Short mmCIF file of C-alpha atoms and ligand atoms in Angstrom, two decimals:
data_model
loop_
_atom_site.label_atom_id
_atom_site.label_comp_id
_atom_site.label_asym_id
_atom_site.label_seq_id
_atom_site.Cartn_x
_atom_site.Cartn_y
_atom_site.Cartn_z
CA UNK A 1 95.81 77.26 -36.18
CA UNK A 2 92.62 75.28 -35.65
CA UNK A 3 92.83 72.92 -32.69
CA UNK A 4 92.52 69.19 -33.35
CA UNK A 5 90.06 66.87 -31.64
CA UNK A 6 92.42 64.65 -29.62
CA UNK A 7 89.74 62.37 -28.13
CA UNK A 8 88.59 61.23 -31.57
CA UNK A 9 92.00 59.75 -32.37
CA UNK A 10 92.66 56.02 -32.24
CA UNK A 11 95.52 54.90 -29.98
CA UNK A 12 97.84 54.27 -32.92
CA UNK A 13 96.99 57.62 -34.53
CA UNK A 14 97.74 59.41 -31.28
CA UNK A 15 101.03 57.56 -31.05
CA UNK A 16 102.00 58.61 -34.58
CA UNK A 17 101.01 62.23 -34.01
CA UNK A 18 102.96 62.44 -30.77
CA UNK A 19 105.95 60.84 -32.41
CA UNK A 20 106.16 63.86 -34.71
CA UNK A 21 106.36 65.99 -31.54
CA UNK A 22 109.29 63.85 -30.43
CA UNK A 23 107.36 61.90 -27.80
CA UNK A 24 107.76 58.21 -27.10
CA UNK A 25 105.00 55.62 -27.31
CA UNK A 26 104.38 55.34 -23.57
CA UNK A 27 103.46 59.04 -23.44
CA UNK A 28 100.73 58.46 -26.03
CA UNK A 29 99.41 55.61 -23.91
CA UNK A 30 99.41 57.80 -20.78
CA UNK A 31 97.53 60.55 -22.59
CA UNK A 32 95.07 58.06 -24.11
CA UNK A 33 94.30 56.71 -20.62
CA UNK A 34 93.69 60.22 -19.29
CA UNK A 35 91.28 60.88 -22.14
CA UNK A 36 89.45 57.61 -21.50
CA UNK A 37 89.25 58.58 -17.82
CA UNK A 38 87.30 61.66 -18.85
CA UNK A 39 89.64 64.58 -18.07
CA UNK A 40 88.39 67.91 -19.32
CA UNK A 41 91.73 69.71 -19.57
CA UNK A 42 95.39 68.93 -20.20
CA UNK A 43 96.23 70.36 -16.79
CA UNK A 44 94.59 67.33 -15.18
CA UNK A 45 97.23 65.09 -16.82
CA UNK A 46 99.46 65.31 -13.78
CA UNK A 47 102.10 62.84 -14.92
CA UNK A 48 103.03 65.09 -17.88
CA UNK A 49 105.41 68.01 -17.55
CA UNK A 50 104.04 71.54 -17.55
CA UNK A 51 105.87 72.22 -20.81
CA UNK A 52 104.32 69.20 -22.53
CA UNK A 53 100.84 70.14 -21.37
CA UNK A 54 101.34 73.63 -22.82
CA UNK A 55 102.50 72.15 -26.13
CA UNK A 56 99.45 69.88 -26.27
CA UNK A 57 97.13 72.82 -25.56
CA UNK A 58 98.50 74.64 -28.59
CA UNK A 59 97.62 71.74 -30.87
CA UNK A 60 94.59 69.95 -29.46
CA UNK A 61 91.31 70.38 -27.62
CA UNK A 62 89.47 67.88 -25.40
CA UNK A 63 85.76 67.69 -26.13
CA UNK A 64 83.35 67.53 -23.24
CA UNK A 65 79.59 67.03 -22.92
CA UNK A 66 78.45 69.75 -20.52
CA UNK A 67 75.32 68.92 -18.54
CA UNK A 68 72.86 71.75 -19.22
CA UNK A 69 69.83 70.05 -17.71
CA UNK A 70 69.13 66.79 -15.95
CA UNK A 71 65.75 65.22 -15.27
CA UNK A 72 65.28 62.18 -13.06
CA UNK A 73 62.13 60.08 -13.32
CA UNK A 74 60.31 59.61 -10.01
CA UNK A 75 58.74 56.45 -11.40
CA UNK A 76 61.76 54.39 -12.43
CA UNK A 77 64.93 56.46 -11.93
CA UNK A 78 65.52 56.98 -15.65
CA UNK A 79 67.78 60.00 -16.14
CA UNK A 80 67.54 62.31 -19.10
CA UNK A 81 70.33 64.75 -19.93
CA UNK A 82 70.53 67.75 -22.13
CA UNK A 83 74.19 68.16 -23.08
CA UNK A 84 75.89 71.03 -24.85
CA UNK A 85 79.19 70.98 -26.74
CA UNK A 86 79.31 74.62 -27.72
CA UNK A 87 76.93 77.56 -27.56
CA UNK A 88 74.74 76.25 -30.35
CA UNK A 89 74.91 72.46 -30.11
CA UNK A 90 72.46 70.75 -27.76
CA UNK A 91 71.70 67.04 -27.68
CA UNK A 92 69.85 64.66 -25.42
CA UNK A 93 70.73 61.33 -23.91
CA UNK A 94 68.97 58.97 -21.53
CA UNK A 95 70.29 56.52 -18.93
CA UNK A 96 68.03 53.60 -18.09
CA UNK A 97 68.53 51.06 -15.34
CA UNK A 98 67.81 47.40 -16.09
CA UNK A 99 68.49 44.31 -14.02
CA UNK A 100 71.59 43.58 -16.13
CA UNK A 101 73.07 47.07 -15.76
CA UNK A 102 72.80 50.56 -17.18
CA UNK A 103 71.87 51.23 -20.77
CA UNK A 104 72.48 54.63 -22.27
CA UNK A 105 70.75 56.04 -25.32
CA UNK A 106 72.99 58.61 -26.99
CA UNK A 107 72.61 61.11 -29.84
CA UNK A 108 74.63 61.03 -33.04
CA UNK A 109 73.65 64.38 -34.58
CA UNK A 110 72.29 67.71 -33.43
CA UNK A 111 68.98 67.48 -35.29
CA UNK A 112 68.26 65.23 -38.25
CA UNK A 113 67.82 65.65 -42.00
CA UNK A 114 65.42 62.76 -42.46
CA UNK A 115 62.18 64.58 -41.65
CA UNK A 116 60.04 61.71 -40.35
CA UNK A 117 56.66 63.28 -39.73
CA UNK A 118 56.08 61.75 -36.26
CA UNK A 119 59.49 62.66 -34.82
CA UNK A 120 60.29 65.67 -32.63
CA UNK A 121 63.92 65.70 -33.76
CA UNK A 122 62.93 65.48 -37.42
CA UNK A 123 60.66 68.50 -37.00
CA UNK A 124 63.51 70.65 -35.68
CA UNK A 125 65.75 70.30 -38.75
CA UNK A 126 69.47 69.56 -38.86
CA UNK A 127 72.38 71.50 -37.39
CA UNK A 128 75.47 69.33 -37.40
CA UNK A 129 77.06 65.91 -37.07
CA UNK A 130 78.61 65.00 -33.75
CA UNK A 131 82.25 63.91 -33.72
CA UNK A 132 83.36 60.51 -32.36
CA UNK A 133 84.65 62.22 -29.21
CA UNK A 134 81.31 63.93 -28.66
CA UNK A 135 79.60 60.55 -28.73
CA UNK A 136 82.11 59.21 -26.21
CA UNK A 137 81.78 62.32 -24.04
CA UNK A 138 78.05 61.76 -23.54
CA UNK A 139 78.82 58.41 -21.92
CA UNK A 140 81.70 59.79 -19.88
CA UNK A 141 79.66 62.69 -18.50
CA UNK A 142 76.81 60.41 -17.44
CA UNK A 143 79.20 57.89 -15.86
CA UNK A 144 80.93 60.63 -13.89
CA UNK A 145 77.71 62.34 -12.86
CA UNK A 146 75.97 59.16 -11.67
CA UNK A 147 79.10 57.36 -10.55
CA UNK A 148 78.15 54.24 -12.49
CA UNK A 149 79.46 52.16 -15.37
CA UNK A 150 77.37 52.08 -18.52
CA UNK A 151 77.28 48.53 -19.87
CA UNK A 152 75.03 48.89 -22.93
CA UNK A 153 74.66 51.59 -25.54
CA UNK A 154 71.89 52.31 -27.99
CA UNK A 155 72.42 54.81 -30.77
CA UNK A 156 68.78 55.82 -30.69
CA UNK A 157 68.88 59.42 -29.54
CA UNK A 158 68.73 62.45 -31.76
CA UNK A 159 69.90 62.07 -35.33
CA UNK A 160 70.41 59.37 -37.92
CA UNK A 161 73.63 57.51 -37.07
CA UNK A 162 74.17 56.15 -40.58
CA UNK A 163 73.99 59.71 -41.94
CA UNK A 164 77.08 60.39 -39.80
CA UNK A 165 78.72 57.13 -40.77
CA UNK A 166 82.46 57.84 -40.46
CA UNK A 167 82.22 59.44 -37.03
CA UNK A 168 79.88 56.74 -35.76
CA UNK A 169 82.17 53.97 -36.96
CA UNK A 170 85.14 55.67 -35.32
CA UNK A 171 83.12 55.97 -32.12
CA UNK A 172 82.22 52.25 -32.23
CA UNK A 173 85.89 51.30 -32.52
CA UNK A 174 86.96 53.69 -29.76
CA UNK A 175 84.25 52.79 -27.27
CA UNK A 176 84.83 49.05 -27.64
CA UNK A 177 88.63 49.29 -27.36
CA UNK A 178 89.87 47.23 -24.41
CA UNK A 179 92.04 50.19 -23.32
CA UNK A 180 89.10 52.52 -23.90
CA UNK A 181 85.67 52.53 -22.28
CA UNK A 182 85.69 48.82 -23.14
CA UNK A 183 81.99 48.42 -23.86
CA UNK A 184 81.58 45.17 -25.78
CA UNK A 185 80.42 45.63 -29.35
CA UNK A 186 77.71 43.04 -28.70
CA UNK A 187 76.29 45.39 -26.11
CA UNK A 188 75.75 48.13 -28.66
CA UNK A 189 72.74 48.66 -30.92
CA UNK A 190 72.31 51.15 -33.68
CA UNK A 191 68.97 52.35 -34.92
CA UNK A 192 68.49 53.56 -38.48
CA UNK A 193 65.60 54.83 -40.54
CA UNK A 194 66.98 52.77 -43.43
CA UNK A 195 70.03 54.29 -45.16
CA UNK A 196 70.45 51.21 -47.30
CA UNK A 197 73.90 51.81 -48.79
CA UNK A 198 75.34 52.32 -45.31
CA UNK A 199 73.69 49.14 -43.99
CA UNK A 200 75.72 47.26 -46.61
CA UNK A 201 78.88 49.11 -45.56
CA UNK A 202 78.25 48.28 -41.93
CA UNK A 203 77.70 44.65 -42.89
CA UNK A 204 81.15 44.59 -44.50
CA UNK A 205 82.70 45.80 -41.25
CA UNK A 206 81.16 42.73 -39.59
CA UNK A 207 81.41 44.32 -36.15
CA UNK A 208 78.55 42.37 -34.63
CA UNK A 209 76.48 45.28 -33.44
CA UNK A 210 72.73 44.85 -33.30
CA UNK A 211 70.81 46.68 -35.97
CA UNK A 212 67.45 48.22 -35.19
CA UNK A 213 65.49 49.36 -38.19
CA UNK A 214 62.72 51.92 -37.93
CA UNK A 215 60.14 50.41 -40.24
CA UNK A 216 56.90 51.94 -38.93
CA UNK A 217 54.81 50.88 -41.93
CA UNK A 218 53.94 47.68 -43.79
CA UNK A 219 53.91 49.20 -47.30
CA UNK A 220 55.50 51.95 -49.36
CA UNK A 221 52.36 54.02 -49.56
CA UNK A 222 52.16 54.57 -45.80
CA UNK A 223 55.91 54.61 -45.26
CA UNK A 224 56.59 57.27 -47.89
CA UNK A 225 54.01 59.53 -46.26
CA UNK A 226 55.58 59.32 -42.81
CA UNK A 227 59.25 58.65 -43.66
CA UNK A 228 60.64 60.56 -46.66
CA UNK A 229 63.72 58.28 -46.75
CA UNK A 230 61.41 55.62 -48.19
CA UNK A 231 61.31 57.52 -51.48
CA UNK A 232 65.02 56.89 -51.89
CA UNK A 233 65.10 53.28 -50.65
CA UNK A 234 61.77 51.50 -50.53
CA UNK A 235 60.75 48.71 -48.16
CA UNK A 236 61.82 45.96 -50.55
CA UNK A 237 65.33 47.37 -50.89
CA UNK A 238 65.51 47.98 -47.15
CA UNK A 239 64.45 44.44 -46.22
CA UNK A 240 66.90 42.98 -48.72
CA UNK A 241 69.72 44.88 -46.99
CA UNK A 242 68.43 43.73 -43.58
CA UNK A 243 68.41 40.08 -44.66
CA UNK A 244 71.90 40.41 -46.00
CA UNK A 245 73.05 42.03 -42.73
CA UNK A 246 71.59 39.31 -40.55
CA UNK A 247 72.90 36.54 -42.84
CA UNK A 248 76.45 37.86 -42.55
CA UNK A 249 76.43 38.85 -38.90
CA UNK A 250 74.08 36.08 -37.70
CA UNK A 251 72.39 38.80 -35.66
CA UNK A 252 68.66 39.19 -35.29
CA UNK A 253 67.30 42.48 -36.65
CA UNK A 254 64.97 44.52 -34.45
CA UNK A 255 62.22 46.28 -36.35
CA UNK A 256 60.77 49.34 -34.66
CA UNK A 257 57.13 49.96 -35.35
CA UNK A 258 55.57 53.10 -33.84
CA UNK A 259 51.85 52.41 -33.73
CA UNK A 260 49.80 55.37 -34.84
CA UNK A 261 46.03 55.26 -34.56
CA UNK A 262 44.32 54.89 -37.95
CA UNK A 263 47.59 55.34 -39.82
CA UNK A 264 49.41 52.01 -39.58
CA UNK A 265 47.57 49.94 -36.97
CA UNK A 266 44.76 48.08 -38.78
CA UNK A 267 44.57 44.28 -39.07
CA UNK A 268 45.44 44.49 -42.77
CA UNK A 269 48.64 46.37 -41.84
CA UNK A 270 49.63 43.62 -39.40
CA UNK A 271 48.98 40.93 -42.04
CA UNK A 272 50.98 42.80 -44.64
CA UNK A 273 53.85 43.25 -42.18
CA UNK A 274 53.72 39.57 -41.22
CA UNK A 275 53.87 38.56 -44.87
CA UNK A 276 56.87 40.74 -45.52
CA UNK A 277 58.87 39.64 -42.48
CA UNK A 278 57.98 35.95 -42.50
CA UNK A 279 61.09 33.77 -42.38
CA UNK A 280 63.44 36.56 -41.30
CA UNK A 281 65.67 36.41 -38.24
CA UNK A 282 63.96 39.32 -36.53
CA UNK A 283 61.91 40.75 -33.71
CA UNK A 284 59.30 43.52 -33.85
CA UNK A 285 59.22 46.23 -31.20
CA UNK A 286 55.86 47.92 -31.08
CA UNK A 287 55.93 51.43 -29.66
CA UNK A 288 52.68 53.31 -29.07
CA UNK A 289 53.63 56.55 -30.84
CA UNK A 290 54.75 59.37 -28.64
CA UNK A 291 52.39 62.22 -29.27
CA UNK A 292 54.54 65.09 -30.50
CA UNK A 293 53.29 68.68 -30.47
CA UNK A 294 52.47 69.92 -33.94
CA UNK A 295 51.31 66.51 -35.19
CA UNK A 296 47.85 64.96 -35.05
CA UNK A 297 49.15 61.47 -34.43
CA UNK A 298 47.58 59.53 -31.59
CA UNK A 299 48.78 56.41 -29.79
CA UNK A 300 47.11 53.18 -30.88
CA UNK A 301 44.76 51.67 -28.34
CA UNK A 302 45.86 48.68 -26.25
CA UNK A 303 43.42 46.47 -28.19
CA UNK A 304 45.20 47.31 -31.45
CA UNK A 305 48.60 46.57 -29.93
CA UNK A 306 47.36 43.14 -28.79
CA UNK A 307 45.81 42.44 -32.19
CA UNK A 308 49.15 43.21 -33.87
CA UNK A 309 51.02 40.85 -31.59
CA UNK A 310 48.66 37.96 -32.24
CA UNK A 311 48.49 38.50 -36.01
CA UNK A 312 52.28 38.67 -36.29
CA UNK A 313 52.54 35.47 -34.23
CA UNK A 314 50.64 33.67 -37.00
CA UNK A 315 53.54 34.44 -39.29
CA UNK A 316 56.04 33.16 -36.72
CA UNK A 317 57.15 36.66 -35.77
CA UNK A 318 57.64 37.67 -32.15
CA UNK A 319 56.52 41.15 -31.28
CA UNK A 320 56.50 42.95 -27.96
CA UNK A 321 55.32 46.34 -26.84
CA UNK A 322 58.29 48.30 -25.64
CA UNK A 323 58.27 49.10 -21.94
CA UNK A 324 58.02 52.83 -21.46
CA UNK A 325 60.65 54.22 -19.12
CA UNK A 326 60.76 57.75 -17.81
CA UNK A 327 57.28 58.62 -19.03
CA UNK A 328 57.09 61.50 -16.52
CA UNK A 329 60.22 63.15 -17.95
CA UNK A 330 59.45 62.75 -21.64
CA UNK A 331 62.36 60.36 -21.93
CA UNK A 332 62.07 59.89 -25.68
CA UNK A 333 64.66 62.01 -27.36
CA UNK A 334 64.15 65.20 -29.27
CA UNK A 335 61.60 66.73 -26.98
CA UNK A 336 63.84 68.45 -24.46
CA UNK A 337 66.26 69.89 -27.01
CA UNK A 338 63.29 71.02 -29.07
CA UNK A 339 61.86 72.87 -26.09
CA UNK A 340 65.14 74.61 -25.38
CA UNK A 341 65.35 75.97 -28.91
CA UNK A 342 61.88 77.44 -28.56
CA UNK A 343 62.79 79.46 -25.48
N1 SAH B 1 67.35 58.07 -36.65
C1 SAH B 1 67.32 56.78 -36.10
C2 SAH B 1 67.59 56.73 -34.62
C3 SAH B 1 66.99 57.80 -33.78
S1 SAH B 1 65.25 57.79 -33.59
C4 SAH B 1 66.03 56.07 -36.45
O1 SAH B 1 65.13 56.72 -36.94
O2 SAH B 1 65.97 54.87 -36.26
C5 SAH B 1 65.01 56.50 -32.40
C6 SAH B 1 63.71 55.74 -32.54
O3 SAH B 1 62.60 56.53 -32.08
C7 SAH B 1 63.39 55.35 -33.96
O4 SAH B 1 62.90 54.04 -34.02
C8 SAH B 1 62.32 56.34 -34.32
O5 SAH B 1 61.59 55.94 -35.42
C9 SAH B 1 61.56 56.44 -33.03
N2 SAH B 1 60.67 57.58 -32.90
C10 SAH B 1 60.86 58.84 -33.32
N3 SAH B 1 59.80 59.61 -33.01
C11 SAH B 1 58.93 58.82 -32.36
C12 SAH B 1 57.65 59.03 -31.77
N4 SAH B 1 57.04 60.21 -31.82
N5 SAH B 1 57.04 57.98 -31.17
C13 SAH B 1 57.65 56.77 -31.12
N6 SAH B 1 58.85 56.51 -31.65
C14 SAH B 1 59.48 57.52 -32.28
FE1 SF4 B 2 65.66 61.36 -37.90
FE2 SF4 B 2 65.17 58.99 -36.74
FE3 SF4 B 2 63.67 61.15 -36.19
FE4 SF4 B 2 63.48 60.02 -38.56
S1 SF4 B 2 62.93 59.07 -36.60
S2 SF4 B 2 63.63 62.22 -38.19
S3 SF4 B 2 65.57 59.39 -38.92
S4 SF4 B 2 65.81 60.89 -35.72
#
């Protein structure tokens, strides 16, 4: 019999399952708390009888993010992990320290199907979706390893979270549960390349998470060349979904814009972007593109970044250049896992 993923179950689901094994509600609660605490085996659940632990082992497994590699930035203390879940699944995550606490960037898939031309993860293809428990386990492993509490999460690591919608939604409910890791939903952001139908679904959930949208171009011509997803949902459709999301949730949308020299960084691009976003409840994050091996893309010059900020300001749009953390450890995701696969 295939073992079931016990850490992906909601509290009430666990209770119902254990009821069928003849166990009372308080047992489910005890087990749930052990799982939240980050145990890696049923034998660590010391307030359960030996017999019960053996029964649980026959039915369930506990997923765990094993630390394969860990890099610590000498500049700012940013920590980058390479985790494995089985012999073939490797993902990256990054822990950053800010004045308000620790923010962790986690992965939602091993690889990605979306094929953005500037992205290291996109270049490596897709292997599989991560389960809700595997998303939780990344946070648990980092918390245990660093002996800290993560207060903010960004789903901005490897993979497209809205292409793994059900598991990601389950994760969001589990991680924000007051008996769970208890990370407030308002402290969580999700970044998407623009899976429009799922943005509408997420809007209906009205969870209140912050949406980051990887726009990276002011028009369809440029965007379709760098982001194939644009051929399915163009910028107009994407921005319509974004407006609808921010109207319902009253949350500001963050637009990510990786600045690539001579591709999307001219004055005309900034004006076009300003025109499109004018009047929206939003913020633009400019990111000098990370130069990925196998691409010819170069970072935009500082002068271009400044020009973008001042042109966007004319349209009433605030834009900032994202602070780079962990630049000595290649802290942007996709690069470490990519290297490992090439070994
Ligand atoms: N799939 C999601 C989330 C993961 S990617 C998405 O695309 O939004 C996280 C962020 O890194 C996205 O904004 C993505 O566009 C950006 N990114 C990917 N490769 C990059 C690169 N080479 N330089 C700068 N940003 C990059
Ligand atoms: Fe996938 Fe995001 Fe990379 Fe595009 S930028 S390939 S959607 S991970």
